[in-house]
Every structure is written in C-alpha cells, then in structure tokens.
C-alpha cells in the first residue's frame, strides 16, 4: 500500500506493506480504534474474509487506487493498494 499526500507545498510518501495493514493485528487495531462504530459488530470470521478479499484484489488488480482525492485548495491524497 502506498500513501501519497501533497498539501501546502509539501509531499509525503508512505510505503506501508499491505500484509501489515491487513494482518490480524492490523485489523484488530482498526476495530479497536474505530470511533464511528462501523467495525464494532464484525466477527473474527468477517475480519478474515475482509483480509482475504483485499489481498486477493491486490494480486488481481495491480496499482489499484483505493482512494484518490484532489481538493480545490490543492491538497491531493492517493492511497494505492
């Protein structure tokens, strides 16, 4: 996973291994730090299915953009799987 941010003349580039983000620990961290409660009702089985699906999509669709935002103030954010 690659995160690129351009804002106020600064560029940030964060390469993060997808295996870390979508590991059991990463998904547990996501669930635990969910402020909106979106992930509160997910069972471990559902978490494993999410992980398998995302990793399968990463293999099938190289350079897939998960998020791409280009705002009017010049801020640009792209998260690529």
PDB file of C-alpha atoms in Angstrom:
ATOM      1  CA  UNK A   1       0.000   0.000   0.000  1.00  0.00           C
ATOM      2  CA  UNK A   2       1.337   3.418  -0.931  1.00  0.00           C
ATOM      3  CA  UNK A   3       0.016   6.651   0.523  1.00  0.00           C
ATOM      4  CA  UNK A   4       0.872   9.934  -1.232  1.00  0.00           C
ATOM      5  CA  UNK A   5      -0.133  13.319   0.124  1.00  0.00           C
ATOM      6  CA  UNK A   6       0.595  16.719  -1.410  1.00  0.00           C
ATOM      7  CA  UNK A   7      -0.518  19.707   0.653  1.00  0.00           C
ATOM      8  CA  UNK A   8       0.754  23.239   1.145  1.00  0.00           C
ATOM      9  CA  UNK A   9       3.837  22.635  -0.967  1.00  0.00           C
ATOM     10  CA  UNK A  10       4.838  19.527   0.999  1.00  0.00           C
ATOM     11  CA  UNK A  11       4.885  15.981  -0.296  1.00  0.00           C
ATOM     12  CA  UNK A  12       4.508  12.894   1.878  1.00  0.00           C
ATOM     13  CA  UNK A  13       5.196   9.390   0.594  1.00  0.00           C
ATOM     14  CA  UNK A  14       4.413   6.433   2.887  1.00  0.00           C
ATOM     15  CA  UNK A  15       5.024   2.911   1.597  1.00  0.00           C
ATOM     16  CA  UNK A  16       3.307   0.511   4.001  1.00  0.00           C
ATOM     17  CA  UNK A  17       3.284  -3.268   3.471  1.00  0.00           C
ATOM     18  CA  UNK A  18      -0.315  -4.375   2.861  1.00  0.00           C
ATOM     19  CA  UNK A  19       0.383  -7.564   4.775  1.00  0.00           C
ATOM     20  CA  UNK A  20       0.915  -5.479   7.915  1.00  0.00           C
ATOM     21  CA  UNK A  21      -2.194  -3.350   7.428  1.00  0.00           C
ATOM     22  CA  UNK A  22      -4.490  -6.282   6.686  1.00  0.00           C
ATOM     23  CA  UNK A  23      -2.947  -8.723   9.159  1.00  0.00           C
ATOM     24  CA  UNK A  24      -4.858  -9.961  12.197  1.00  0.00           C
ATOM     25  CA  UNK A  25      -3.128  -7.377  14.344  1.00  0.00           C
ATOM     26  CA  UNK A  26      -3.810  -4.562  11.871  1.00  0.00           C
ATOM     27  CA  UNK A  27      -7.497  -5.414  11.550  1.00  0.00           C
ATOM     28  CA  UNK A  28      -7.770  -5.765  15.340  1.00  0.00           C
ATOM     29  CA  UNK A  29      -6.181  -2.310  15.711  1.00  0.00           C
ATOM     30  CA  UNK A  30      -8.656  -0.906  13.178  1.00  0.00           C
ATOM     31  CA  UNK A  31     -11.587  -2.431  15.021  1.00  0.00           C
ATOM     32  CA  UNK A  32     -10.350  -1.258  18.425  1.00  0.00           C
ATOM     33  CA  UNK A  33      -9.725   2.328  17.272  1.00  0.00           C
ATOM     34  CA  UNK A  34     -12.965   2.712  15.332  1.00  0.00           C
ATOM     35  CA  UNK A  35     -14.567   5.938  16.563  1.00  0.00           C
ATOM     36  CA  UNK A  36     -17.731   5.634  14.463  1.00  0.00           C
ATOM     37  CA  UNK A  37     -18.554   2.059  15.445  1.00  0.00           C
ATOM     38  CA  UNK A  38     -18.520   0.854  11.834  1.00  0.00           C
ATOM     39  CA  UNK A  39     -16.388  -2.184  12.664  1.00  0.00           C
ATOM     40  CA  UNK A  40     -17.762  -2.881  16.154  1.00  0.00           C
ATOM     41  CA  UNK A  41     -20.019  -5.748  15.072  1.00  0.00           C
ATOM     42  CA  UNK A  42     -17.511  -7.584  12.880  1.00  0.00           C
ATOM     43  CA  UNK A  43     -16.687 -11.091  13.999  1.00  0.00           C
ATOM     44  CA  UNK A  44     -13.202 -12.587  13.586  1.00  0.00           C
ATOM     45  CA  UNK A  45     -14.593 -14.615  10.663  1.00  0.00           C
ATOM     46  CA  UNK A  46     -15.727 -11.436   8.902  1.00  0.00           C
ATOM     47  CA  UNK A  47     -12.350  -9.813   9.578  1.00  0.00           C
ATOM     48  CA  UNK A  48     -10.574 -12.789   7.952  1.00  0.00           C
ATOM     49  CA  UNK A  49     -12.889 -12.564   4.925  1.00  0.00           C
ATOM     50  CA  UNK A  50     -12.127  -8.850   4.538  1.00  0.00           C
ATOM     51  CA  UNK A  51      -8.398  -9.565   4.696  1.00  0.00           C
ATOM     52  CA  UNK A  52      -8.597 -12.390   2.133  1.00  0.00           C
ATOM     53  CA  UNK A  53     -10.699 -10.313  -0.252  1.00  0.00           C
ATOM     54  CA  UNK A  54      -8.430  -7.265  -0.116  1.00  0.00           C
ATOM     55  CA  UNK A  55      -5.255  -9.305  -0.569  1.00  0.00           C
ATOM     56  CA  UNK A  56      -6.870 -11.161  -3.494  1.00  0.00           C
ATOM     57  CA  UNK A  57      -7.850  -7.833  -5.079  1.00  0.00           C
ATOM     58  CA  UNK A  58      -4.283  -6.583  -4.638  1.00  0.00           C
ATOM     59  CA  UNK A  59      -2.944  -9.542  -6.613  1.00  0.00           C
ATOM     60  CA  UNK A  60      -5.608  -9.337  -9.309  1.00  0.00           C
ATOM     61  CA  UNK A  61      -5.603  -5.542  -9.796  1.00  0.00           C
ATOM     62  CA  UNK A  62      -2.084  -4.143  -9.572  1.00  0.00           C
ATOM     63  CA  UNK A  63      -1.843  -0.387  -8.899  1.00  0.00           C
ATOM     64  CA  UNK A  64      -5.487  -0.148  -7.829  1.00  0.00           C
ATOM     65  CA  UNK A  65      -6.390   3.201  -6.241  1.00  0.00           C
ATOM     66  CA  UNK A  66      -8.388   2.745  -3.058  1.00  0.00           C
ATOM     67  CA  UNK A  67      -8.756   6.496  -2.506  1.00  0.00           C
ATOM     68  CA  UNK A  68      -7.940   9.448  -4.734  1.00  0.00           C
ATOM     69  CA  UNK A  69      -8.902  12.961  -3.623  1.00  0.00           C
ATOM     70  CA  UNK A  70      -7.996  16.209  -5.367  1.00  0.00           C
ATOM     71  CA  UNK A  71      -9.463  19.179  -3.498  1.00  0.00           C
ATOM     72  CA  UNK A  72      -9.962  22.739  -4.725  1.00  0.00           C
ATOM     73  CA  UNK A  73      -7.319  24.087  -2.321  1.00  0.00           C
ATOM     74  CA  UNK A  74      -4.622  21.984  -3.997  1.00  0.00           C
ATOM     75  CA  UNK A  75      -4.487  19.138  -1.498  1.00  0.00           C
ATOM     76  CA  UNK A  76      -4.036  15.763  -3.155  1.00  0.00           C
ATOM     77  CA  UNK A  77      -4.313  12.363  -1.454  1.00  0.00           C
ATOM     78  CA  UNK A  78      -3.938   8.979  -3.108  1.00  0.00           C
ATOM     79  CA  UNK A  79      -3.927   5.572  -1.442  1.00  0.00           C
ATOM     80  CA  UNK A  80      -2.874   2.825  -3.817  1.00  0.00           C
ATOM     81  CA  UNK A  81      -3.208  -0.857  -2.958  1.00  0.00           C
TER      82      UNK A  81
END
